């Protein structure tokens, strides 16, 4: 019996991988043509992309930037298909700012730039905490910059909160916590309702420090209107949403039923019906003589709408917290509000930030509905631009521009919220 | 020596309502209730006062008055002499119609796109991502008016179908005409039909007296149900039931003997033959749209507004559904697939028996809430002139009668009823598929 063995003495030399599996060819083979079905799908989608681009690109690249009317566009194009970009050149400022006075655009731009500064410390935890002071001032600064008027107005509004805070602080040692809370609510309301108006008038006539030129709400329009409604609604709906979410989680039957009733009612009806309420009914609900202007009424209804959705987002955050957190807070002897403020809310809100951002995206997109009740948001403006003799018949350019703007806003926000979701996903893996 | 004494009897003090946790919750609830009632009373008081100032009252009698406007897309009989009630009802049916059509197509497109997004074909996956992001990040109202503009601006006019060498032609073997006035599709006709069954007929109404050929007028009854349709549905339902019985019998035989009898031809026959027979007896044929004069005649006319709303809502909602489907499939851990493969199941059985049942539990609840969103978004029909309930009750009826309070109230109640019933279905489903944990 002969034993034949073969033992390799040396390593085989490293070889190049097959050409078909590396480089561009390998990538294409693996990702586009890995099976007959995939090959067919790839070719079909390539054909589709080619078809769309070949139709769209020549239309987009059209030398009509300087045109001043649709007729001029047609002359330039001389029978070829092409976009009429003159309308965007002429009206893009209007699409952004509506009929806001041209010389005051800086106020809107400054306002939204400051908005980013104010929101940044909330969204990016790496920034210095002192910036939160500006975030607290901003809500009073924003309406003043947009609507104008005396600088005393925002100061008086802010003073209400300061009064409430000090009323609570001073009354608590002498009168007890309940009386302090009641005072903290009653004093600011008295201040805002009865005193602040005359005081502001008096101060404005005695000390006219800075008075910005007033701008009427009906001049608001375009993306500025959408952003204003969206931002104000989300900012105000956040505290209301937190209260509603707590109410829904509470074990007090009446409080819970009221919260559930409100949330389910608002979530059960379309926003457009709430906007009908804003446009036709809200002034009927208010005491005789009240005359909120239409933008304010829309903001009120959109805020109610957003707070119901916000409540559900916050409730999700509360439900995601482990029960141990609540029990630990109880074990430390904290009362309900201290537990919420120090332990529960900081964690629950952190979990809900992605949800809050997507609620904001939803509300921002939904602000286009105000065009149905006659406000001049981008879609409403596109109709009024088309009513102009020079641009009668321009459709795609306007819709395309509006869609692009919305896409840029919403896409960047949704990417941010995805980034946040990944960043916050630290605990359990 | 000490002796135990009872703790001093605590007498009730007013302060305990606030400081004693036993009573505090009660106090808070009573205060909340009183506050809410005061607020509601304040609102109602303001409303009544303001309405009285304007010389209005709150009454729903106006709903029985003739509406006086026309609804061009309708499922039931309606003319401008019909009441506001009927207009609202027609609008409600239109809302439900576009919502149902939208939900079906959105689900089909959404599942398709969601699965393709997970494809290992790079190009397809990217293309689907582009679709999803494009539709999710642009407002649905913009999509609706955009689709409407496409239909009006780019589709051929009916006159383009005329002549020796027409610029446009009908599609699908000359049965469907797609024009800028809407889409004309064939309609079902019955040459020996059974007529219509009036629901809640009013004997006094002259149109309820049988005519010379024994038929009733169109206005008889609240609405009329086609007896032909009724018969077909009944027969088809009965055949499905019979087919179910055959399947049960096959199951029983399989359980007893281990062999499953081959029954598919029997079941196909049981389902199809009676229905085809009924259709033949009724003289079923299709009525095709034909170009007559300036427009198409015959067939069913689906207006632009309906098509645009339907397409835009479907495509918009499908983008959200695609994300849900993708997330649902990704939520099932790979171990499940591998375990099923280790048991020797084939890929399609793995999908049907292991992956889908688990994925559906994740997918269905958000899916239904998207159906709800679609239904609510269908109220944007008013932007393209589709007469849904917002367009009738909240649009023309409200503007004509000036009864804003009543109209908006009823509108909200209708949507609330739809939403709550969809939520009830969702809760029932969640309850049924809930994982039973130890």
XYZ file of N, CA and C in Angstrom, chain B residues 111 114-116 118 322-334 337 351 355-356 358-360 362-363:
81
model
N -47.370 49.340 -0.913
C -46.733 48.048 -0.644
C -45.661 47.786 -1.699
N -42.738 50.124 -1.100
C -42.045 49.781 0.140
C -41.178 48.547 -0.036
N -41.706 47.525 -0.753
C -40.913 46.324 -0.972
C -39.750 46.629 -1.913
N -40.021 47.425 -2.955
C -38.954 47.735 -3.916
C -37.852 48.572 -3.278
N -36.545 48.050 -0.580
C -35.614 47.121 0.060
C -34.912 46.251 -0.960
N -45.494 53.329 2.002
C -44.258 52.642 1.626
C -43.290 52.623 2.799
N -43.178 53.750 3.493
C -42.276 53.809 4.640
C -42.737 52.858 5.737
N -44.065 52.770 5.931
C -44.589 51.885 6.974
C -44.281 50.430 6.637
N -44.517 50.082 5.359
C -44.276 48.704 4.942
C -42.803 48.364 5.095
N -41.947 49.283 4.672
C -40.509 49.047 4.779
C -40.112 48.832 6.236
N -40.603 49.729 7.101
C -40.256 49.619 8.517
C -40.780 48.301 9.082
N -41.994 47.903 8.648
C -42.588 46.679 9.162
C -41.775 45.459 8.780
N -41.317 45.433 7.526
C -40.541 44.271 7.088
C -39.184 44.261 7.777
N -38.605 45.476 7.937
C -37.288 45.528 8.569
C -37.359 45.206 10.056
N -38.568 45.364 10.639
C -38.683 45.125 12.081
C -38.590 43.643 12.412
N -38.833 42.772 11.403
C -38.753 41.341 11.664
C -37.286 40.928 11.603
N -36.810 40.337 12.670
C -35.368 40.077 12.730
C -35.002 38.988 11.725
N -33.760 39.050 11.276
C -33.295 38.132 10.246
C -33.355 36.691 10.733
N -36.290 34.689 9.398
C -36.130 34.148 8.052
C -35.228 32.916 8.094
N -42.247 33.881 3.405
C -42.902 35.185 3.369
C -44.331 35.077 3.911
N -42.920 35.712 7.828
C -42.611 37.143 7.838
C -43.883 37.991 7.859
N -44.782 37.739 6.886
C -45.958 38.619 6.757
C -46.828 38.654 8.014
N -46.109 38.403 11.023
C -45.487 39.224 12.059
C -45.381 40.680 11.631
N -45.036 40.880 10.330
C -44.887 42.252 9.848
C -46.223 42.975 9.890
N -47.315 42.244 9.571
C -48.627 42.902 9.525
C -48.996 43.495 10.878
N -47.095 44.921 12.876
C -46.447 46.232 12.974
C -47.052 47.204 11.969
N -47.440 46.663 10.795
C -47.824 47.540 9.691
C -49.247 48.073 9.854
